Coordinates of C-alpha atoms in Angstrom, one line a residue:
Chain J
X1 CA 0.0 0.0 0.0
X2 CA 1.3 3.6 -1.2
X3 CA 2.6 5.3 2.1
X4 CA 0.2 8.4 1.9
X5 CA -2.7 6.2 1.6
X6 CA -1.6 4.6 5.3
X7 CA -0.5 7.8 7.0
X8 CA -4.1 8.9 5.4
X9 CA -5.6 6.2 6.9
X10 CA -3.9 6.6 10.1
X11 CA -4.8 10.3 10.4
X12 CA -8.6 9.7 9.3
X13 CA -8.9 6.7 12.2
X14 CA -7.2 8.7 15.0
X15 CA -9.3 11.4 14.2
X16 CA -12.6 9.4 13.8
X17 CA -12.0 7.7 17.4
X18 CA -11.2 10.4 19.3
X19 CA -14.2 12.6 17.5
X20 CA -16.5 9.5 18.4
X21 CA -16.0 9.3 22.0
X22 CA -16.5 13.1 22.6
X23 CA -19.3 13.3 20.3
X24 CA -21.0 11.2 22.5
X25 CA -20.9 13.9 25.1
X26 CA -21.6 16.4 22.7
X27 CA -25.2 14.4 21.5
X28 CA -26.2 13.7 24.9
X29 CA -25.5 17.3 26.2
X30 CA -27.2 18.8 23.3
X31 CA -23.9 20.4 22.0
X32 CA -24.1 20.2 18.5
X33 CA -23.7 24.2 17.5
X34 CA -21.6 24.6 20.0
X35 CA -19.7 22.2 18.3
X36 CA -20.2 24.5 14.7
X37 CA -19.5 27.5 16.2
X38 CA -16.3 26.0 18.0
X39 CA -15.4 24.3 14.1
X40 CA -16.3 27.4 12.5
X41 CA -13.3 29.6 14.1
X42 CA -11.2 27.0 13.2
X43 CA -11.4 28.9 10.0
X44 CA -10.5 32.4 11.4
X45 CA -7.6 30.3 12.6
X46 CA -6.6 28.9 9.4
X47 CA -6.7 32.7 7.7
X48 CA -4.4 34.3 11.0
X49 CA -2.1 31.4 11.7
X50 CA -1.2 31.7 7.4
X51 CA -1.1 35.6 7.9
X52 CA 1.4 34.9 10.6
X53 CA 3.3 32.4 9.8
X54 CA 3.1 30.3 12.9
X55 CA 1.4 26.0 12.4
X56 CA -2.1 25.7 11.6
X57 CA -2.8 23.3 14.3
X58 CA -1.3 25.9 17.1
X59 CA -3.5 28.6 15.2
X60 CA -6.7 26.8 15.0
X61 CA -6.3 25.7 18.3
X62 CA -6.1 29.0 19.8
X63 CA -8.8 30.4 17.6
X64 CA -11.0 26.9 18.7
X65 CA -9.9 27.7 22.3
X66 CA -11.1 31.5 22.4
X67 CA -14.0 30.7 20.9
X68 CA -15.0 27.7 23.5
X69 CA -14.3 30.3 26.3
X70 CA -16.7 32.7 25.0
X71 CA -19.2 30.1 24.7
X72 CA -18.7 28.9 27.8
X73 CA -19.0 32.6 29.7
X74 CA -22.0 33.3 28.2
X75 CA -23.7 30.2 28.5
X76 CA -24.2 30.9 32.3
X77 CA -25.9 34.7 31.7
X78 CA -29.5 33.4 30.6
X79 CA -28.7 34.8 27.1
X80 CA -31.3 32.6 24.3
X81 CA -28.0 29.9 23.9
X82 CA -29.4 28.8 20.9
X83 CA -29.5 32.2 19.0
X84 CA -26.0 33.1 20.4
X85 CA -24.3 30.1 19.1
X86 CA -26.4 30.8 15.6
X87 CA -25.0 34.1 15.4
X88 CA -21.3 33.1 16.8
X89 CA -20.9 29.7 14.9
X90 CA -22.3 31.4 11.4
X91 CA -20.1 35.0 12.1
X92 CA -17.1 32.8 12.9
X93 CA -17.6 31.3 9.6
X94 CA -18.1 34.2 7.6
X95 CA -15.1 36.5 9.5
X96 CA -13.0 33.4 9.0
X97 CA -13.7 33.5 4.9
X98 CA -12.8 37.1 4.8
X99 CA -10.0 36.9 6.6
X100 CA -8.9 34.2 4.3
X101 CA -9.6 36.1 1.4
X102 CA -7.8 39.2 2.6
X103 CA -4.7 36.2 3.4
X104 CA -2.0 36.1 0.7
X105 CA -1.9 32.6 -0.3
X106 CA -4.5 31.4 1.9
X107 CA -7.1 31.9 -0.7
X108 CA -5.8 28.8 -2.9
X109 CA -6.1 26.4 -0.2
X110 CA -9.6 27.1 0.9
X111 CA -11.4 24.2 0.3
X112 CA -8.7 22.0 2.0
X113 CA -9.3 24.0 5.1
X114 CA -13.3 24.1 4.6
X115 CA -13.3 19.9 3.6
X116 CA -10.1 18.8 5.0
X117 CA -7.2 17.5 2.7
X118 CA -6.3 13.9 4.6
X119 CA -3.9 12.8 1.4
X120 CA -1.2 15.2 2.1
X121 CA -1.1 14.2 6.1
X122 CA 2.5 14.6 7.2
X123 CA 4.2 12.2 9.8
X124 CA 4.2 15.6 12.4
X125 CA 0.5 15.8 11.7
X126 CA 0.0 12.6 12.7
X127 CA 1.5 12.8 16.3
X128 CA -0.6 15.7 16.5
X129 CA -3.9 14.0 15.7
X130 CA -2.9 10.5 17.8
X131 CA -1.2 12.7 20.4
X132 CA -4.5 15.0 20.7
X133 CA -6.5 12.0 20.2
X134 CA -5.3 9.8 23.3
X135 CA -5.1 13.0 25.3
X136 CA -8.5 14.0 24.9
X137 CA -9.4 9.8 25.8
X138 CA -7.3 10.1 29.0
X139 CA -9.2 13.1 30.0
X140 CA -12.7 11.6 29.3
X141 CA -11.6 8.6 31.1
X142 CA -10.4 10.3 34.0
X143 CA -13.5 12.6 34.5
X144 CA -15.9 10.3 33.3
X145 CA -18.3 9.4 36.4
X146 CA -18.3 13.1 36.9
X147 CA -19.1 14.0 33.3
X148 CA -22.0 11.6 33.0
X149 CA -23.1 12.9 36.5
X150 CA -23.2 16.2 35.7
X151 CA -24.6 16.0 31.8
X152 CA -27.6 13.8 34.0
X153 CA -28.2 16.6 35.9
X154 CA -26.2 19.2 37.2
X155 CA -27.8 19.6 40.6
X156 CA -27.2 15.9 41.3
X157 CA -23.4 16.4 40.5
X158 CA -23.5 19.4 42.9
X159 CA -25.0 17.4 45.9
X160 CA -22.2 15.0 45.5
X161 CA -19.6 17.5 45.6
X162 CA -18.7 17.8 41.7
X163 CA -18.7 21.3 39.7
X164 CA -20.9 21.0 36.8
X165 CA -19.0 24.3 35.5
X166 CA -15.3 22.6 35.5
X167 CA -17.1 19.8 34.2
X168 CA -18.7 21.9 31.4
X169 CA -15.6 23.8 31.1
X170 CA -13.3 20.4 30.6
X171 CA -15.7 19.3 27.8
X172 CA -15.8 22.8 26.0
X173 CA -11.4 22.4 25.6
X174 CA -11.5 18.9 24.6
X175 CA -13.7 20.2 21.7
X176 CA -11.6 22.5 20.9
X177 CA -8.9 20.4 20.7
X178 CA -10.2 17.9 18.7
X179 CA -11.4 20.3 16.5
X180 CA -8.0 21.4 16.2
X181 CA -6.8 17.6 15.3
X182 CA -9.8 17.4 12.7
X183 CA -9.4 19.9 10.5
X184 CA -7.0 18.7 8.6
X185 CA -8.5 15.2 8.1
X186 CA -12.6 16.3 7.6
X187 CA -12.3 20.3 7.3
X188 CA -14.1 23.0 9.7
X189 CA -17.7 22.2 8.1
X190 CA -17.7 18.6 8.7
X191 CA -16.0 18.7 12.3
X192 CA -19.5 18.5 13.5
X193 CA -20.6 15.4 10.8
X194 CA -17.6 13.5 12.8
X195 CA -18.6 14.1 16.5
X196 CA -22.6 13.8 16.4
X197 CA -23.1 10.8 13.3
X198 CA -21.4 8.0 15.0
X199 CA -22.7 8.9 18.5
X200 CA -26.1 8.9 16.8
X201 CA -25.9 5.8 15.2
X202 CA -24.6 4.1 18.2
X203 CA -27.4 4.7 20.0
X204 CA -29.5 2.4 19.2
X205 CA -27.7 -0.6 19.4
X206 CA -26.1 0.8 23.2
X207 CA -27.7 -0.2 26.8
X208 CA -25.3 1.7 28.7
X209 CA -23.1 5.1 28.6
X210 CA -20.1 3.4 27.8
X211 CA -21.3 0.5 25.7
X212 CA -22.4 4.0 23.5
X213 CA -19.1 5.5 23.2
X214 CA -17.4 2.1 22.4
X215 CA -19.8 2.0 19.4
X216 CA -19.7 5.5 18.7
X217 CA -15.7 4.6 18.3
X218 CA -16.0 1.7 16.5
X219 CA -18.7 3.2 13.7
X220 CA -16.1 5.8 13.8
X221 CA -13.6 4.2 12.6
X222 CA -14.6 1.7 10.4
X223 CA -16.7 5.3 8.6
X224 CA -13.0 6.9 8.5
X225 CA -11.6 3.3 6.5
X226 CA -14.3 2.9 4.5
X227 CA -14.9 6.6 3.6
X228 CA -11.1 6.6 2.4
X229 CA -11.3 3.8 0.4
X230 CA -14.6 5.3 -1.2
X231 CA -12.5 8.0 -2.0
X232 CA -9.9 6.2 -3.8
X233 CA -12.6 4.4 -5.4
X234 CA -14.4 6.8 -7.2
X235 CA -12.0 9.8 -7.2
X236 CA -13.8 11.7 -4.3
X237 CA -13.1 14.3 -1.6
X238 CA -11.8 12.2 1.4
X239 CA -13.3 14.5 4.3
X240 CA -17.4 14.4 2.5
X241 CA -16.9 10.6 2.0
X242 CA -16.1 9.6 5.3
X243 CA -19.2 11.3 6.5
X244 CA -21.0 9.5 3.7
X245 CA -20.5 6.3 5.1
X246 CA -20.8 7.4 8.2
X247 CA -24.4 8.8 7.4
X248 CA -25.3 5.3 5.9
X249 CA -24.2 3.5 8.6
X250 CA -26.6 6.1 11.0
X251 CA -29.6 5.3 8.2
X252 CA -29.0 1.8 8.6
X253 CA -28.6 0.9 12.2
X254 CA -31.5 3.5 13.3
X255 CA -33.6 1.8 11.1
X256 CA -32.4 -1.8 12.1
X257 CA -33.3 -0.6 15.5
X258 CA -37.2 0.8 15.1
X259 CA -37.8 -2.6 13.4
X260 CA -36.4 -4.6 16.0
X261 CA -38.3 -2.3 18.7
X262 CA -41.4 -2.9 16.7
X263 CA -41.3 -6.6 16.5
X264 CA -40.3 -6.2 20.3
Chain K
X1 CA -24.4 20.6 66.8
X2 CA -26.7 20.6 63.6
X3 CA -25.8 18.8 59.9
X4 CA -26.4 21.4 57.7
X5 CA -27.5 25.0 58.2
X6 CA -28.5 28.1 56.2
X7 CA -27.8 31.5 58.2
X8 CA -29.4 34.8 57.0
X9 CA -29.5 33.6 54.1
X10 CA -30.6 35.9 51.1
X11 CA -31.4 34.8 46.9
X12 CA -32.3 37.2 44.4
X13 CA -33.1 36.3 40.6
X14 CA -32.3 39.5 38.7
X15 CA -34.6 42.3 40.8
X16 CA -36.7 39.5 42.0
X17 CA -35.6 38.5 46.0
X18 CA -36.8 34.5 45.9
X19 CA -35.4 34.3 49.7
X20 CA -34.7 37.0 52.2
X21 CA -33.1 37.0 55.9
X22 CA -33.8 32.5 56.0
X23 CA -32.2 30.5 58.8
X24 CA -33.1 27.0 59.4
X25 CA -30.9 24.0 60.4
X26 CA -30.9 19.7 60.3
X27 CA -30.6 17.9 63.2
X28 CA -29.2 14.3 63.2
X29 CA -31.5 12.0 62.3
X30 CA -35.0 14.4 62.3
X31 CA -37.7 14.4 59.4
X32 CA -38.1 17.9 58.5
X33 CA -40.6 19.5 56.1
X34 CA -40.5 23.0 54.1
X35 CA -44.3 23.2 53.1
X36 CA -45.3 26.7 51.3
X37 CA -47.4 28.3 48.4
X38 CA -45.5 28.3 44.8
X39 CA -43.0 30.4 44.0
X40 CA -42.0 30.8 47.9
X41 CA -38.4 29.9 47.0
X42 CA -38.9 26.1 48.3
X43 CA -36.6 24.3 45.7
X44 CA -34.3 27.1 46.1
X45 CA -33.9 26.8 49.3
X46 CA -33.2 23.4 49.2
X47 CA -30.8 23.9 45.8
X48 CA -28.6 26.6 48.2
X49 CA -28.2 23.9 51.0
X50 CA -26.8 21.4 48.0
X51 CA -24.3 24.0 46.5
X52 CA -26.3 24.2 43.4
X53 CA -27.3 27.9 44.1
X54 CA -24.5 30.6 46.0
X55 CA -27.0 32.8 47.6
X56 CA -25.9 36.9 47.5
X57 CA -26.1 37.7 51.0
X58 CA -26.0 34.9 54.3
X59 CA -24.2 31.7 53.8
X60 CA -24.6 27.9 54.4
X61 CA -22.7 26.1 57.1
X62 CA -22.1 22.0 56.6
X63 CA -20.4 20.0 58.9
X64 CA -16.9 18.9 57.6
X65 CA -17.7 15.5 55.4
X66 CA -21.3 15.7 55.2
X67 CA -22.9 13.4 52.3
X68 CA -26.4 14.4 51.3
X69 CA -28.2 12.7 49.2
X70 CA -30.5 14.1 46.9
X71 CA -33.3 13.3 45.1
X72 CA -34.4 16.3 42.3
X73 CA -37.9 17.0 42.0
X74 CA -37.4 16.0 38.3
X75 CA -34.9 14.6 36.4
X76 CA -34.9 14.7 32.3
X77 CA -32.7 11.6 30.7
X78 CA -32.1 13.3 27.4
X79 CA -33.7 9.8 25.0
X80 CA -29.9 9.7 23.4
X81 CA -28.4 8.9 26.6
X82 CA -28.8 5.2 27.3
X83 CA -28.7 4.3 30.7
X84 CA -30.0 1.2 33.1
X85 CA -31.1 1.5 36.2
X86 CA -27.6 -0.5 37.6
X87 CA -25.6 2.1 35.2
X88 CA -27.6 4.8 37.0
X89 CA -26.8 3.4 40.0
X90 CA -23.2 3.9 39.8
X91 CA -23.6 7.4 39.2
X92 CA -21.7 9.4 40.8
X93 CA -19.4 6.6 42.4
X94 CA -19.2 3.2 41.7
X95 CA -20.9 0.7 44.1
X96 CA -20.8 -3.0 44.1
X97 CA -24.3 -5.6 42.6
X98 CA -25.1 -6.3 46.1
X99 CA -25.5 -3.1 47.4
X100 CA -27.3 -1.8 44.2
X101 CA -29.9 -4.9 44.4
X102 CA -30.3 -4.1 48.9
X103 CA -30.8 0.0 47.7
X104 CA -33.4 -0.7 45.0
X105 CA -35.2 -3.3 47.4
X106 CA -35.0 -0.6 50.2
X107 CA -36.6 1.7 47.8
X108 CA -39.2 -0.5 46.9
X109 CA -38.1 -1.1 43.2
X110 CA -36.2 -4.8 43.7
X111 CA -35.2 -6.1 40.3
X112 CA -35.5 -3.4 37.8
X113 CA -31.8 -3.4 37.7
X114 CA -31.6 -4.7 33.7
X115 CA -34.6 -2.0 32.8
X116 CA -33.5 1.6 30.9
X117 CA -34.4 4.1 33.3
X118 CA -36.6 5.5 30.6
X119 CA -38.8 2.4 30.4
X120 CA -39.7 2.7 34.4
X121 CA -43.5 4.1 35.1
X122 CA -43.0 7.5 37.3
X123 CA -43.5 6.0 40.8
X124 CA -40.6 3.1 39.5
X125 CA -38.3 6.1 38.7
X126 CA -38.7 8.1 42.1
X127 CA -38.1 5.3 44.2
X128 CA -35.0 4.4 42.0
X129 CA -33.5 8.6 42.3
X130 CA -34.4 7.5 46.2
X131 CA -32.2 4.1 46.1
X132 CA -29.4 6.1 44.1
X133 CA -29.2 8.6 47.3
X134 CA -29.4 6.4 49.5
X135 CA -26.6 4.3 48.5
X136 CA -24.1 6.7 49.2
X137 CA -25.0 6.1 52.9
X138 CA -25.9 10.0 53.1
X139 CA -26.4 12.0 56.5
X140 CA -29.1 13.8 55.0
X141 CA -31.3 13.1 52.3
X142 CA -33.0 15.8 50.7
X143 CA -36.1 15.5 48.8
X144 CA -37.4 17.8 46.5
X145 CA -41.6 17.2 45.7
X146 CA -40.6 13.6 45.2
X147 CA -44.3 12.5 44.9
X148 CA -45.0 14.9 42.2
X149 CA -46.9 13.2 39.4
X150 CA -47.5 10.0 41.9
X151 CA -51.3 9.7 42.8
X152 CA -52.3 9.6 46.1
X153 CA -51.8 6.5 47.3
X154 CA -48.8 5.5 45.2
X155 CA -47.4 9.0 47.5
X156 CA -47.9 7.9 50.9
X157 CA -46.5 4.4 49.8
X158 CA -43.5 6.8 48.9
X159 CA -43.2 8.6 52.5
X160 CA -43.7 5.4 54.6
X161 CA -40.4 4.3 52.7
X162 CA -38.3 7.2 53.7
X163 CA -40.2 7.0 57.3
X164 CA -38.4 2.8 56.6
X165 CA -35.3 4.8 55.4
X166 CA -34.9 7.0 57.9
X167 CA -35.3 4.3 60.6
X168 CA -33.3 1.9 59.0
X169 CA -30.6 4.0 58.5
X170 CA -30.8 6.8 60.5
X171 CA -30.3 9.8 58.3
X172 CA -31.9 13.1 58.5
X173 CA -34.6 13.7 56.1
X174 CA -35.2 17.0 54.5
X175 CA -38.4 17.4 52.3
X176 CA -39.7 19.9 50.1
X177 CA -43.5 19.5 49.5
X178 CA -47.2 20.8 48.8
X179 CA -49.4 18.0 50.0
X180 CA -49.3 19.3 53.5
X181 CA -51.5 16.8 54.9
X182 CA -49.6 13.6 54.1
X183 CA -45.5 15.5 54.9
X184 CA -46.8 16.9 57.6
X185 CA -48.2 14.0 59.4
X186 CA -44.8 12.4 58.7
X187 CA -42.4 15.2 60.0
X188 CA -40.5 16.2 63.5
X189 CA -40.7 19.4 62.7
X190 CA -42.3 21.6 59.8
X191 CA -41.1 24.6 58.5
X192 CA -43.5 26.9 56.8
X193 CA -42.0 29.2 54.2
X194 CA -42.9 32.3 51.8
X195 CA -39.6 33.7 51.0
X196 CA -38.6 33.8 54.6
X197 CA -39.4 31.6 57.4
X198 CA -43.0 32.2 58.6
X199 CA -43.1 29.8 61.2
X200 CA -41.5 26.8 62.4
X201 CA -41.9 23.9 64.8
X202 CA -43.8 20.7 65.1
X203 CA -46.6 20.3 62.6
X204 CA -49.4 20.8 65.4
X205 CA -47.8 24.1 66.0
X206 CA -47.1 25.1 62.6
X207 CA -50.6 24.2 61.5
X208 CA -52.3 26.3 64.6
X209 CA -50.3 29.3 63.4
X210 CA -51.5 32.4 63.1
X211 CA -49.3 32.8 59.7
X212 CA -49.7 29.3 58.2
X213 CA -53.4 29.5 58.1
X214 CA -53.0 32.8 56.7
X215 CA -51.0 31.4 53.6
X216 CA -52.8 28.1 53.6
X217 CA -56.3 28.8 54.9
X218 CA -57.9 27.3 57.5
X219 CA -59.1 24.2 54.9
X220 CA -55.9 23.0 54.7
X221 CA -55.4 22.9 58.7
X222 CA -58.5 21.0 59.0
X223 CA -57.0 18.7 56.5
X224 CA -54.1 17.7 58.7
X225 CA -56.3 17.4 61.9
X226 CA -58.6 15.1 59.9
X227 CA -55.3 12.8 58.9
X228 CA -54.2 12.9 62.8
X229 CA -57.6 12.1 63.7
X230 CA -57.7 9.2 61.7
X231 CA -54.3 8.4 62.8
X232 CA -53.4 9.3 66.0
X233 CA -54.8 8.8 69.5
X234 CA -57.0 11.3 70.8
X235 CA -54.5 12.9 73.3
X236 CA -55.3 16.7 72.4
X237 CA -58.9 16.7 71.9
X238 CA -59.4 19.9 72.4
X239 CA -56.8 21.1 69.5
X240 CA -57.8 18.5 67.2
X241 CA -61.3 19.7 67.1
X242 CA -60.6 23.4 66.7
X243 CA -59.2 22.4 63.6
X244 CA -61.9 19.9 62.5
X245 CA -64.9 22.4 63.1
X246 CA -63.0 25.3 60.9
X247 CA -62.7 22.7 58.3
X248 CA -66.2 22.5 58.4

């Protein structure tokens, strides 16, 4: 096998894994434009870490990071949350496309920044994503009773002593984090695709929280394999096709699962 | 020495003050009630004593290492979240089969381990919040309208087992609820609140008071001297029938 397809192959699995486990979080917490918006500023990112010459990754991650903050101090002032993150996910987007525009030599990489651009994964990028990746699972793992405790409800973690803020707060920088990993692999519109499909379409086959996540990883990254060979296959965009499969494999197990629940 | 104790304590929401100037306290081992009208700052109260609320003015005093348990007056699974009842169980620290199986028997809910929480009927679910408090072997448990929804005799079914918890185990018990005639009967001591405390004591005091019959009515009084007289011996006859000829 060609070694770009591999190191592809490595980056899209890493990336699929650790965007399964967390997206679980994300679906059951109701996350999902959070997610967007967090995604979104990856391109604002993109356009300033280019302007100045420093890594993507460290600028999307700092762009990612800013952006989670904000979202996470205003979440607690009884603003509407759901038109905020509308109007900060979708002006992300658009100040993010100006600022690449107005970016010498940005412009001509645009859609590799919008859809991701796996093929041309470097061995560095890789121990970002697997590095990113297995810290993001030790966090989960370490905070986990605590996280499911607070996402049940946040007056039950507080009678047992745990902060749902610092929970909520430990969640919001793993995002951003693996939205940092992700954008070279599925792009900043299709960060969100990754986190919430695979969660989704674990859930019906799942009896427990973690039985979930396992799936989640698992549908993950077989979606990441088979959306790369797809790719190769018929000459497609490696990012769009991973979700593809990842979409078919939601369509199939949720409806696998009302027919079994119908036949009881 | 008391287990938990709010002093002076003060909650606004925006220009709204939901509690002003409240002091109460737990006792070991003591049933006690917060009865009041809606919107008299009831669950607030009881979400300050937990931690979930940092009220503007007063404060709340624990002793060091106090476990409460809790059971919320509600609590929304979101339907992606799978979760059994023995998942649930473990939440928020782990605890071993046998324990699980003696807290859900406790409860009232043996077997229902295997079950999604979102497949139990309402009174199955309440009793299983109550075996999840109780298994961290609290000093307090605190209850927030835990019958809500629960019809009348699938409630007092619900108090006689904290009245078994309480006995069994010994904790405190701290309620929150409306159906004044049932909590009452069941409680040490009653306190009556509309955004401060109005009155306070056992619940024949509380009910003879001046201000609880002024936020409840006399009706409600009579209620409670109806359930004692169906309940209790006739050692204040005298009181008992006040109450029973205003109901009237």
């Amino acid at each position: 096998m060609d070694d770009f397809l591999f190191r592809a192959g490595l980056a899209a699995v890493g990336t699929a894994l650790a965007a399964g486990l967390l997206g679980c979080f994300v679906v059951w917490r109701r996350m999902a434009y959070f997610g967007d918006a967090t995604a979104h500023a990856a391109i604002l990112g993109v356009a300033l870490s280019l302007g100045f010459s420093v890594s993507v990754f460290a600028g999307v991650l700092g762009v990612a990071l800013l952006m989670a903050l904000v979202i996470h101090a205003l979440s607690d002032r009884g603003f509407g949350m759901d038109t905020i993150l509308g109007v900060l996910a979708h002006g992300a987007l658009a100040v993010g496309l100006v600022a690449v525009a107005l970016t010498h030599g940005a412009r001509a990489n645009l859609e590799s920044y919008l859809f991701g651009d796996v093929l041309t994964v470097t061995q560095g990028d890789l121990a970002v994503i697997w590095g990113g990746g297995a810290l993001v699972a030790g966090v989960l793992w370490w905070h986990w009773q605590a996280l499911l405790t607070a996402t049940l409800s946040p007056d039950l973690a507080c009678a047992a002593g745990i902060d749902p803020r610092r929970e909520q707060l430990v969640l919001t920088l793993l995002l951003a984090t693996v939205v940092a990993v992700s954008i070279k692999v599925v792009g900043a519109l299709l960060i969100t695709a990754l986190l919430i499909i695979p969660a989704a379409a674990a859930r019906s086959l799942a009896r427990t929280p973690e039985g979930m996540a396992l799936v989640a990883m698992g549908i993950g990254g077989l979606s990441a394999l088979g959306g790369l060979w797809m790719a190769v296959l018929l000459d497609t965009p490696v990012g769009p096709s991973i979700v593809c499969v990842a979409v078919g494999a939601f369509a199939v197990l949720t409806v696998a699962g009302q027919l079994r629940k119908m036949r009881g | 020495m008391s287990l938990i104790a709010a002093e002076k304590v003060d909650v606004r929401y925006g220009s709204a003050l939901v509690l002003h100037g409240v002091s109460m306290a737990i006792r070991k081992g003591e049933i006690v009630t917060i009865v009041g009208p809606n919107g008299s700052g009831k669950s607030t109260l009881l979400r300050v004593l937990i931690g979930a609320i940092r009220p503007q003015g007063g404060r709340v005093l624990r002793q060091s290492g106090l476990k409460i348990g809790y059971v919320p007056q509600k609590l929304h699974i979101d339907p992606t979240l799978p979760m059994t009842v023995r998942r649930f169980l473990d939440l928020p620290g782990r605890v071993t089969n046998v324990a699980a199986e003696a807290a859900l028997a406790q409860a009232g809910v043996p077997g229902v381990a295997r079950q999604q929480m979102a497949g139990l009927s309402g009174g199955q679910f309440q009793r299983v919040l109550l075996a999840r408090a109780i298994l961290s072997e609290p000093d307090v448990l605190m209850l927030d309208e835990p019958t809500q929804g629960l019809d009348q005799p699938g409630s007092a079914s619900f108090y006689r087992q904290i009245e078994e918890v309480r006995r069994t185990t010994g904790c405190a018990v701290l309620m929150v609820s409306h159906e004044l005639h049932v909590v009452m009967s069941a409680s040490d001591r009653v306190i009556c609140l509309n955004g401060h405390v109005c009155c306070e004591g056992t619940p024949e005091v509380v009910s003879a008071a001046p201000a609880y019959l002024e936020l409840f009515g006399t009706g409600t009084g009579g209620a409670l001297a109806l359930y004692r007289h169906d309940h209790d011996h006739h050692d204040h006859p005298d009181h008992h029938h006040h109450h029973h000829d205003a109901a009237e």
